[in-house]
Short mmCIF file of C-alpha atoms and ligand atoms in Angstrom, two decimals:
data_model
loop_
_atom_site.label_atom_id
_atom_site.label_comp_id
_atom_site.label_asym_id
_atom_site.label_seq_id
_atom_site.Cartn_x
_atom_site.Cartn_y
_atom_site.Cartn_z
CA UNK A 461 -21.59 1.51 -14.35
CA UNK A 462 -20.04 0.30 -11.08
CA UNK A 463 -22.32 0.75 -8.05
CA UNK A 464 -19.46 0.93 -5.57
CA UNK A 465 -16.26 2.92 -5.25
CA UNK A 466 -14.51 -0.40 -4.52
CA UNK A 467 -15.17 -1.58 -8.06
CA UNK A 468 -14.72 1.79 -9.78
CA UNK A 469 -11.62 2.20 -11.93
CA UNK A 470 -8.97 4.72 -10.93
CA UNK A 471 -5.99 6.09 -12.85
CA UNK A 472 -2.57 7.21 -11.70
CA UNK A 473 -0.54 8.79 -14.54
CA UNK A 474 -1.11 6.54 -17.58
CA UNK A 475 -2.11 3.44 -15.63
CA UNK A 476 -5.78 2.61 -15.02
CA UNK A 477 -6.65 0.07 -12.33
CA UNK A 478 -9.92 -1.86 -12.79
CA UNK A 479 -10.82 -1.45 -9.13
CA UNK A 480 -9.43 -0.25 -5.79
CA UNK A 481 -8.45 -3.63 -4.37
CA UNK A 482 -4.69 -4.08 -3.88
CA UNK A 483 -2.75 -7.20 -2.92
CA UNK A 484 -0.36 -5.80 -0.33
CA UNK A 485 3.36 -6.59 -0.65
CA UNK A 486 4.09 -9.78 1.28
CA UNK A 487 7.52 -11.35 1.80
CA UNK A 488 7.59 -14.99 0.73
CA UNK A 489 11.14 -15.94 1.75
CA UNK A 490 11.19 -18.33 -1.19
CA UNK A 491 13.70 -16.85 -3.61
CA UNK A 492 16.88 -18.81 -4.22
CA UNK A 493 20.07 -17.92 -2.36
CA UNK A 494 20.91 -15.23 -4.94
CA UNK A 495 17.51 -13.54 -4.56
CA UNK A 496 16.19 -14.94 -7.87
CA UNK A 497 12.46 -15.68 -8.31
CA UNK A 498 11.49 -19.37 -8.18
CA UNK A 499 8.48 -21.53 -9.03
CA UNK A 500 6.95 -20.32 -5.75
CA UNK A 501 6.72 -16.79 -7.16
CA UNK A 502 5.09 -18.08 -10.34
CA UNK A 503 2.46 -19.89 -8.28
CA UNK A 504 2.04 -17.16 -5.63
CA UNK A 505 1.92 -14.07 -7.83
CA UNK A 506 0.29 -16.05 -10.65
CA UNK A 507 -2.74 -17.09 -8.63
CA UNK A 508 -3.11 -13.66 -7.06
CA UNK A 509 -3.03 -12.10 -10.55
CA UNK A 510 -6.23 -14.10 -11.18
CA UNK A 511 -7.82 -12.88 -7.94
CA UNK A 512 -9.69 -9.93 -9.43
CA UNK A 513 -7.64 -7.37 -7.47
CA UNK A 514 -6.85 -4.25 -9.50
CA UNK A 515 -3.21 -4.16 -8.37
CA UNK A 516 -0.82 -6.87 -7.25
CA UNK A 517 2.47 -6.10 -5.52
CA UNK A 518 5.58 -8.23 -5.30
CA UNK A 519 7.05 -8.71 -1.87
CA UNK A 520 9.66 -6.22 -0.62
CA UNK A 521 12.32 -6.66 -3.30
CA UNK A 522 15.89 -5.85 -2.33
CA UNK A 523 17.89 -3.30 -4.29
CA UNK A 524 21.21 -4.75 -3.14
CA UNK A 525 22.18 -8.08 -1.52
CA UNK A 526 22.52 -6.64 1.96
CA UNK A 527 19.13 -5.00 1.62
CA UNK A 528 17.39 -8.36 1.97
CA UNK A 529 15.57 -9.23 5.18
CA UNK A 530 16.56 -12.91 4.97
CA UNK A 531 18.86 -14.82 2.64
CA UNK A 532 15.74 -16.04 0.80
CA UNK A 533 14.22 -12.66 -0.06
CA UNK A 534 13.60 -11.56 -3.63
CA UNK A 535 16.15 -9.20 -5.21
CA UNK A 536 16.36 -6.94 -8.25
CA UNK A 537 20.02 -5.95 -8.18
CA UNK A 538 21.07 -7.58 -11.49
CA UNK A 539 19.71 -8.40 -14.93
CA UNK A 540 19.59 -12.07 -13.89
CA UNK A 541 16.83 -11.05 -11.47
CA UNK A 542 14.84 -9.55 -14.34
CA UNK A 543 15.28 -12.75 -16.35
CA UNK A 544 14.11 -14.93 -13.43
CA UNK A 545 10.98 -12.79 -13.07
CA UNK A 546 10.15 -12.96 -16.80
CA UNK A 547 7.98 -16.12 -16.66
CA UNK A 548 6.13 -14.74 -13.65
CA UNK A 549 5.36 -11.44 -15.38
CA UNK A 550 4.48 -13.27 -18.59
CA UNK A 551 1.95 -15.46 -16.77
CA UNK A 552 0.41 -12.53 -14.90
CA UNK A 553 0.09 -10.49 -18.10
CA UNK A 554 -1.19 -13.32 -20.25
CA UNK A 555 -3.69 -14.80 -17.81
CA UNK A 556 -4.29 -12.31 -15.00
CA UNK A 557 -6.29 -9.13 -14.59
CA UNK A 558 -4.21 -7.16 -12.06
CA UNK A 559 -1.78 -4.38 -12.77
CA UNK A 560 1.65 -5.30 -11.45
CA UNK A 561 3.65 -3.34 -8.90
CA UNK A 562 7.10 -3.95 -7.48
CA UNK A 563 7.93 -2.90 -3.96
CA UNK A 564 11.56 -1.74 -3.82
CA UNK A 565 13.19 -2.21 -0.44
CA UNK A 566 16.29 -2.13 1.71
CA UNK A 567 16.11 -3.88 5.07
CA UNK A 568 18.74 -1.69 6.80
CA UNK A 569 19.40 -2.62 10.44
CA UNK A 570 16.60 -5.23 10.46
CA UNK A 571 18.11 -7.44 7.76
CA UNK A 572 20.12 -10.64 7.95
CA UNK A 573 17.62 -12.81 9.78
CA UNK A 574 16.46 -16.37 9.19
CA UNK A 575 13.09 -16.97 7.51
CA UNK A 576 9.93 -16.63 9.69
CA UNK A 577 9.38 -20.37 10.00
CA UNK A 578 12.94 -20.50 11.44
CA UNK A 579 11.93 -17.69 13.87
CA UNK A 580 13.65 -14.72 12.13
CA UNK A 581 16.77 -15.12 14.29
CA UNK A 582 19.54 -12.59 13.58
CA UNK A 583 22.46 -14.18 11.71
CA UNK A 584 25.96 -13.03 12.55
CA UNK A 585 28.24 -12.00 9.68
CA UNK A 586 29.95 -15.38 9.53
CA UNK A 587 26.84 -17.57 9.80
CA UNK A 588 25.27 -16.82 6.45
CA UNK A 589 24.49 -13.25 7.48
CA UNK A 590 25.94 -9.88 6.53
CA UNK A 591 26.97 -6.50 7.89
CA UNK A 592 23.85 -4.36 8.26
CA UNK A 593 23.53 -0.83 6.88
CA UNK A 594 21.85 1.95 8.86
CA UNK A 595 21.91 5.71 9.42
CA UNK A 596 23.84 5.17 12.68
CA UNK A 597 25.74 2.36 14.40
CA UNK A 598 22.69 1.90 16.63
CA UNK A 599 21.30 -1.63 16.60
CA UNK A 600 17.65 -2.56 16.59
CA UNK A 601 17.42 -3.96 20.14
CA UNK A 602 18.66 -7.55 20.20
CA UNK A 603 20.14 -7.39 16.71
CA UNK A 604 23.76 -6.90 15.55
CA UNK A 605 25.34 -3.43 15.48
CA UNK A 606 24.94 -2.00 11.96
CA UNK A 607 27.40 0.04 9.95
CA UNK A 608 26.58 3.75 9.75
CA UNK A 609 26.42 4.64 6.07
CA UNK A 610 29.05 7.22 5.05
CA UNK A 611 28.70 9.52 2.03
CA UNK A 612 29.87 6.78 -0.33
CA UNK A 613 27.46 4.28 1.22
CA UNK A 614 24.54 6.67 0.89
CA UNK A 615 25.33 7.28 -2.78
CA UNK A 616 25.62 3.53 -3.39
CA UNK A 617 22.23 2.79 -1.83
CA UNK A 618 20.56 5.69 -3.64
CA UNK A 619 22.02 4.53 -6.97
CA UNK A 620 20.96 0.94 -6.23
CA UNK A 621 17.35 2.11 -5.79
CA UNK A 622 17.53 3.98 -9.11
CA UNK A 623 19.10 1.02 -10.96
CA UNK A 624 16.46 -1.28 -9.47
CA UNK A 625 13.69 1.03 -10.73
CA UNK A 626 15.15 0.92 -14.26
CA UNK A 627 15.22 -2.90 -14.05
CA UNK A 628 11.64 -3.04 -12.78
CA UNK A 629 10.67 -1.02 -15.84
CA UNK A 630 12.53 -3.40 -18.16
CA UNK A 631 10.87 -6.34 -16.40
CA UNK A 632 7.49 -4.82 -17.32
CA UNK A 633 6.09 -3.59 -14.01
CA UNK A 634 3.34 -0.96 -14.17
CA UNK A 635 4.27 0.79 -10.98
CA UNK A 636 6.70 0.96 -8.09
CA UNK A 637 6.21 1.41 -4.39
CA UNK A 638 9.24 2.44 -2.33
CA UNK A 639 9.26 0.68 1.05
CA UNK A 640 9.78 3.49 3.52
CA UNK A 641 8.14 1.71 6.48
CA UNK A 642 8.44 -0.96 9.20
CA UNK A 643 11.83 0.07 10.59
CA UNK A 644 13.74 -0.80 7.43
CA UNK A 645 16.48 1.42 6.02
CA UNK A 646 14.52 4.42 4.70
CA UNK A 647 12.19 4.54 7.70
CA UNK A 648 15.31 4.34 9.91
CA UNK A 649 16.43 7.68 8.54
CA UNK A 650 13.11 9.27 9.55
CA UNK A 651 12.86 7.71 12.98
CA UNK A 652 14.72 9.22 15.94
CA UNK A 653 14.99 5.66 17.32
CA UNK A 654 17.50 4.71 14.61
CA UNK A 655 18.87 7.99 13.27
CA UNK A 656 21.38 9.53 15.67
CA UNK A 657 23.40 11.30 12.99
CA UNK A 658 24.77 14.79 13.51
CA UNK A 659 25.40 15.59 9.83
CA UNK A 660 22.94 16.90 7.21
CA UNK A 661 21.04 13.56 7.34
CA UNK A 662 20.22 13.61 11.07
CA UNK A 663 18.89 15.87 13.80
CA UNK A 664 15.99 18.00 12.60
CA UNK A 665 13.01 16.45 10.83
CA UNK A 666 14.07 18.19 7.64
CA UNK A 667 17.51 16.55 7.87
CA UNK A 668 16.06 13.11 8.69
CA UNK A 669 13.81 13.31 5.63
CA UNK A 670 16.73 14.23 3.36
CA UNK A 671 17.97 10.74 2.41
CA UNK A 672 14.52 9.16 1.80
CA UNK A 673 13.68 12.18 -0.37
CA UNK A 674 16.95 11.85 -2.29
CA UNK A 675 16.16 8.18 -2.91
CA UNK A 676 12.65 9.12 -4.05
CA UNK A 677 14.05 11.70 -6.49
CA UNK A 678 16.57 9.19 -7.89
CA UNK A 679 13.86 6.56 -8.40
CA UNK A 680 11.47 9.08 -9.96
CA UNK A 681 14.20 10.11 -12.41
CA UNK A 682 14.99 6.49 -13.36
CA UNK A 683 11.34 5.42 -13.64
CA UNK A 684 9.34 6.43 -16.73
CA UNK A 685 7.30 9.59 -16.37
CA UNK A 686 4.09 7.90 -17.47
CA UNK A 687 4.28 5.23 -14.75
CA UNK A 688 3.08 5.80 -11.19
CA UNK A 689 5.37 5.77 -8.18
CA UNK A 690 4.19 5.57 -4.57
CA UNK A 691 5.70 5.26 -1.11
CA UNK A 692 4.73 3.06 1.83
CA UNK A 693 5.29 4.82 5.14
CA UNK A 694 5.04 3.97 8.79
CA UNK A 695 2.76 6.84 9.72
CA UNK A 696 3.77 6.55 13.36
CA UNK A 697 6.37 4.73 15.45
CA UNK A 698 3.69 4.22 18.16
CA UNK A 699 6.17 5.47 20.78
CA UNK A 700 6.42 8.73 22.71
CA UNK A 701 9.77 9.78 21.28
CA UNK A 702 9.27 8.52 17.76
CA UNK A 703 8.01 9.56 14.32
CA UNK A 704 4.43 10.89 14.38
CA UNK A 705 1.43 11.23 12.02
CA UNK A 706 2.10 14.98 11.75
CA UNK A 707 5.69 14.19 10.71
CA UNK A 708 4.21 11.87 8.09
CA UNK A 709 2.00 14.63 6.69
CA UNK A 710 5.10 16.82 6.31
CA UNK A 711 6.95 13.96 4.60
CA UNK A 712 3.99 13.20 2.31
CA UNK A 713 3.83 16.86 1.27
CA UNK A 714 7.51 16.76 0.31
CA UNK A 715 6.96 13.52 -1.60
CA UNK A 716 4.00 15.02 -3.43
CA UNK A 717 6.08 18.03 -4.46
CA UNK A 718 8.56 15.59 -6.02
CA UNK A 719 5.99 13.68 -8.08
CA UNK A 720 4.79 10.97 -5.70
CA UNK A 721 1.46 9.53 -6.83
CA UNK A 722 0.18 8.01 -3.57
CA UNK A 723 1.18 7.18 -0.01
CA UNK A 724 0.33 3.85 1.62
CA UNK A 725 -0.21 4.33 5.36
CA UNK A 726 1.20 1.48 7.41
CA UNK A 727 2.80 1.93 10.84
CA UNK A 728 5.37 0.79 13.40
CA UNK A 729 8.48 -1.33 13.16
CA UNK A 730 11.23 0.94 14.39
CA UNK A 731 11.06 0.17 18.11
CA UNK A 732 10.20 -2.93 20.15
CA UNK A 733 8.61 -0.54 22.68
CA UNK A 734 5.82 0.37 20.25
CA UNK A 735 2.29 0.04 21.58
CA UNK A 736 -0.09 -0.69 18.72
CA UNK A 737 -3.86 -0.65 19.35
CA UNK A 738 -4.54 -3.38 16.83
CA UNK A 739 -8.20 -3.42 15.72
CA UNK A 740 -10.09 -3.59 12.42
CA UNK A 741 -8.92 -0.76 10.16
CA UNK A 742 -6.60 0.62 12.86
CA UNK A 743 -4.32 2.39 10.36
CA UNK A 744 -7.12 3.89 8.24
CA UNK A 745 -7.15 7.22 10.18
CA UNK A 746 -3.55 7.78 9.04
CA UNK A 747 -4.51 7.30 5.39
CA UNK A 748 -7.34 9.77 5.93
CA UNK A 749 -5.16 12.38 7.63
CA UNK A 750 -2.43 12.19 4.98
CA UNK A 751 -5.02 12.39 2.18
CA UNK A 752 -6.74 15.40 3.75
CA UNK A 753 -3.72 17.36 5.00
CA UNK A 754 -1.12 16.59 2.32
CA UNK A 755 -3.65 16.41 -0.52
CA UNK A 756 -2.25 13.20 -1.98
CA UNK A 757 -4.06 9.94 -2.87
CA UNK A 758 -3.66 7.29 -0.21
CA UNK A 759 -3.82 3.54 0.21
CA UNK A 760 -5.24 2.16 3.45
CA UNK A 761 -3.95 -1.14 4.83
CA UNK A 762 -4.20 -3.20 7.99
CA UNK A 763 -7.06 -5.45 9.08
CA UNK A 764 -9.35 -4.51 6.23
CA UNK A 765 -11.22 -7.75 5.82
CA UNK A 766 -14.87 -7.07 4.92
CA UNK A 767 -16.18 -5.82 1.56
CA UNK A 768 -18.50 -3.27 3.20
CA UNK A 769 -15.65 -2.07 5.44
CA UNK A 770 -13.50 -1.54 2.33
CA UNK A 771 -16.32 0.28 0.56
CA UNK A 772 -16.96 2.53 3.57
CA UNK A 773 -13.26 3.53 3.71
CA UNK A 774 -13.33 4.51 0.05
CA UNK A 775 -16.76 6.15 -0.06
CA UNK A 776 -15.94 8.00 3.17
CA UNK A 777 -12.93 9.49 1.33
CA UNK A 778 -10.48 8.08 3.85
CA UNK A 779 -8.39 6.48 1.09
CA UNK A 780 -8.30 5.87 -2.66
CA UNK A 781 -7.16 2.23 -2.52
CA UNK A 782 -7.51 -0.56 0.03
CA UNK A 783 -4.66 -3.07 0.36
CA UNK A 784 -5.29 -6.55 1.73
CA UNK A 785 -2.57 -8.74 3.18
CA UNK A 786 -3.36 -11.78 5.28
CA UNK A 787 -7.02 -11.79 4.30
CA UNK A 788 -6.31 -12.23 0.62
CA UNK A 789 -3.55 -14.78 1.25
CA UNK A 790 -6.11 -16.87 3.10
CA UNK A 791 -8.93 -16.23 0.66
CA UNK A 792 -7.48 -15.29 -2.74
CA UNK A 793 -11.00 -15.16 -4.21
CA UNK A 794 -11.88 -12.25 -1.88
CA UNK A 795 -12.44 -9.84 -4.81
CA UNK A 796 -14.74 -12.36 -6.56
CA UNK A 797 -16.82 -12.76 -3.40
CA UNK A 798 -16.89 -8.98 -2.82
CA UNK A 799 -18.04 -8.45 -6.41
CA UNK A 800 -20.75 -11.07 -5.96
CA UNK A 801 -21.79 -9.39 -2.70
CA UNK A 802 -22.19 -5.98 -4.37
CA UNK A 803 -23.44 -7.26 -7.73
CA UNK A 804 -20.36 -5.93 -9.48
CA UNK A 805 -18.28 -7.25 -12.36
CA UNK A 806 -14.74 -8.41 -11.81
CA UNK A 807 -11.98 -10.12 -13.77
CA UNK A 808 -12.66 -13.84 -14.19
CA UNK A 809 -10.38 -16.14 -16.20
CA UNK A 810 -12.21 -17.89 -19.06
CA UNK A 811 -10.70 -21.20 -17.99
CA UNK A 812 -12.80 -21.03 -14.81
CA UNK A 813 -15.94 -19.67 -16.46
CA UNK A 814 -18.06 -22.73 -15.75
CA UNK A 815 -17.47 -22.28 -12.03
CA UNK A 816 -19.04 -18.78 -11.99
CA UNK A 817 -22.24 -18.73 -9.92
CA UNK A 818 -24.18 -17.33 -12.90
CA UNK A 819 -23.23 -20.44 -14.90
CA UNK A 820 -24.20 -23.00 -12.27
CA UNK A 821 -27.46 -24.14 -10.76
CA UNK A 822 -27.83 -23.49 -7.04
CA UNK A 823 -26.45 -20.73 -4.87
CA UNK A 824 -22.91 -21.72 -4.08
CA UNK A 825 -22.10 -18.40 -2.46
CA UNK A 826 -24.99 -18.48 0.00
CA UNK A 827 -22.83 -19.45 3.01
CA UNK A 828 -20.45 -16.56 2.26
CA UNK A 829 -23.38 -14.14 1.84
CA UNK A 830 -25.02 -15.33 5.04
CA UNK A 831 -21.80 -14.82 6.94
CA UNK A 832 -21.45 -11.27 5.59
CA UNK A 833 -25.06 -10.47 6.48
CA UNK A 834 -24.49 -11.72 10.02
CA UNK A 835 -21.39 -9.56 10.58
C1 LIG B 125 3.52 -12.85 5.24
C2 LIG B 125 3.61 -11.35 5.25
C3 LIG B 125 4.66 -10.73 4.62
C4 LIG B 125 4.73 -9.33 4.58
N1 LIG B 125 5.73 -8.73 3.86
C5 LIG B 125 5.67 -7.38 3.64
C6 LIG B 125 6.53 -6.78 2.70
O1 LIG B 125 7.32 -7.43 2.02
N2 LIG B 125 6.45 -5.43 2.55
C7 LIG B 125 5.54 -4.67 3.26
O2 LIG B 125 5.51 -3.45 3.09
N3 LIG B 125 4.69 -5.25 4.13
C8 LIG B 125 4.71 -6.57 4.31
N4 LIG B 125 3.79 -7.17 5.11
C9 LIG B 125 2.71 -6.34 5.70
C10 LIG B 125 1.47 -6.39 4.79
O3 LIG B 125 1.74 -5.85 3.52
C11 LIG B 125 0.30 -5.62 5.44
O4 LIG B 125 0.65 -4.28 5.54
C12 LIG B 125 -0.04 -6.17 6.81
O5 LIG B 125 -0.10 -7.58 6.80
C13 LIG B 125 -1.36 -5.60 7.32
O6 LIG B 125 -2.42 -5.90 6.44
P1 LIG B 125 -3.44 -7.16 6.73
O7 LIG B 125 -4.05 -6.89 8.09
O8 LIG B 125 -4.45 -7.07 5.61
O9 LIG B 125 -2.63 -8.40 6.71
C14 LIG B 125 3.74 -8.55 5.22
C15 LIG B 125 2.69 -9.20 5.89
C16 LIG B 125 2.61 -10.58 5.90
C17 LIG B 125 1.44 -11.22 6.60
#
């Protein structure tokens, strides 16, 4: 029997996760120019599948070419993308312990930039970039003016999300998360900073929620009933005029009514004027509020770095999952160390068995334990 909530299994629909630790979606900017997975993805997702986390997400994966953030982002808009992912999935399934999730995304008015190590500079249409898609022809400050999606454009994006979900199923993913956060296309519809429409998709909160909810419904219909589907939201724009946590509760309630299995509470991204009080666990209160007020399972993310902190979030019923980003990139054995800390069992590949502390003389984890005790 697990002693902690962190290492207790949890099920959504027919999928059971060994524990509550999630590898958060993280853009790698290492696909080829057509958005196909490369050896980097095999290495990156492969080693994180061995990490002991219960769930491993791909990076934001674009549903159409102009939905990429950079020209090197992963895509899932054709069967060739499924084929390129096949060795990655095969490795993760054969050797790893994590369930596999794909994050489906469209970058909207924040796409068409260079990769982070080239400073994410906006690329004009002719310089390897593309025309951006958005609710309104209102640029993200400092970026090119996007095209406002008309009825045909909306239908195309919605259908692209649904087709991508069907491909993710064929590729063998266990679950999908729709990226509805960080100022990208779907969040842009919710946020008054980007959505200036006067038709049925703009104005009131109900109208601004309409397109993200239509996309959710299309994905739910294309994705098998027995597989879970969640949504990542920006719970607040962190601005006076923007989207708020109460808006998010209303949105989460609508998602739940349509068969959403969990909401991941991130924040920000729609305005450069945002003021974020960054601190350990700073987004956890949003996960807690959504869970309590909308009555839906939540995933907490953002500066969750310590095993006891993660356990406290879960045992305090603030969230049902904890997602780790930078911390697990830096220390991909985080779940092994957390399991050792709590005396729990966790996935361990047989190839590495002889390295397990129980198989070796001496206490190799003492420095890690001492550090935890001191914190
Ligand atoms: C390199 C990197 C890439 C990221 N890419 C994505 C992404 O593709 N989709 C997403 O929803 N969040 C993305 N994020 C945000 C993380 O998923 C996570 O929410 C954020 O880093 C906060 O968690 P942390 O404090 O544990 O890093 C990215 C973060 C990093 C550091």
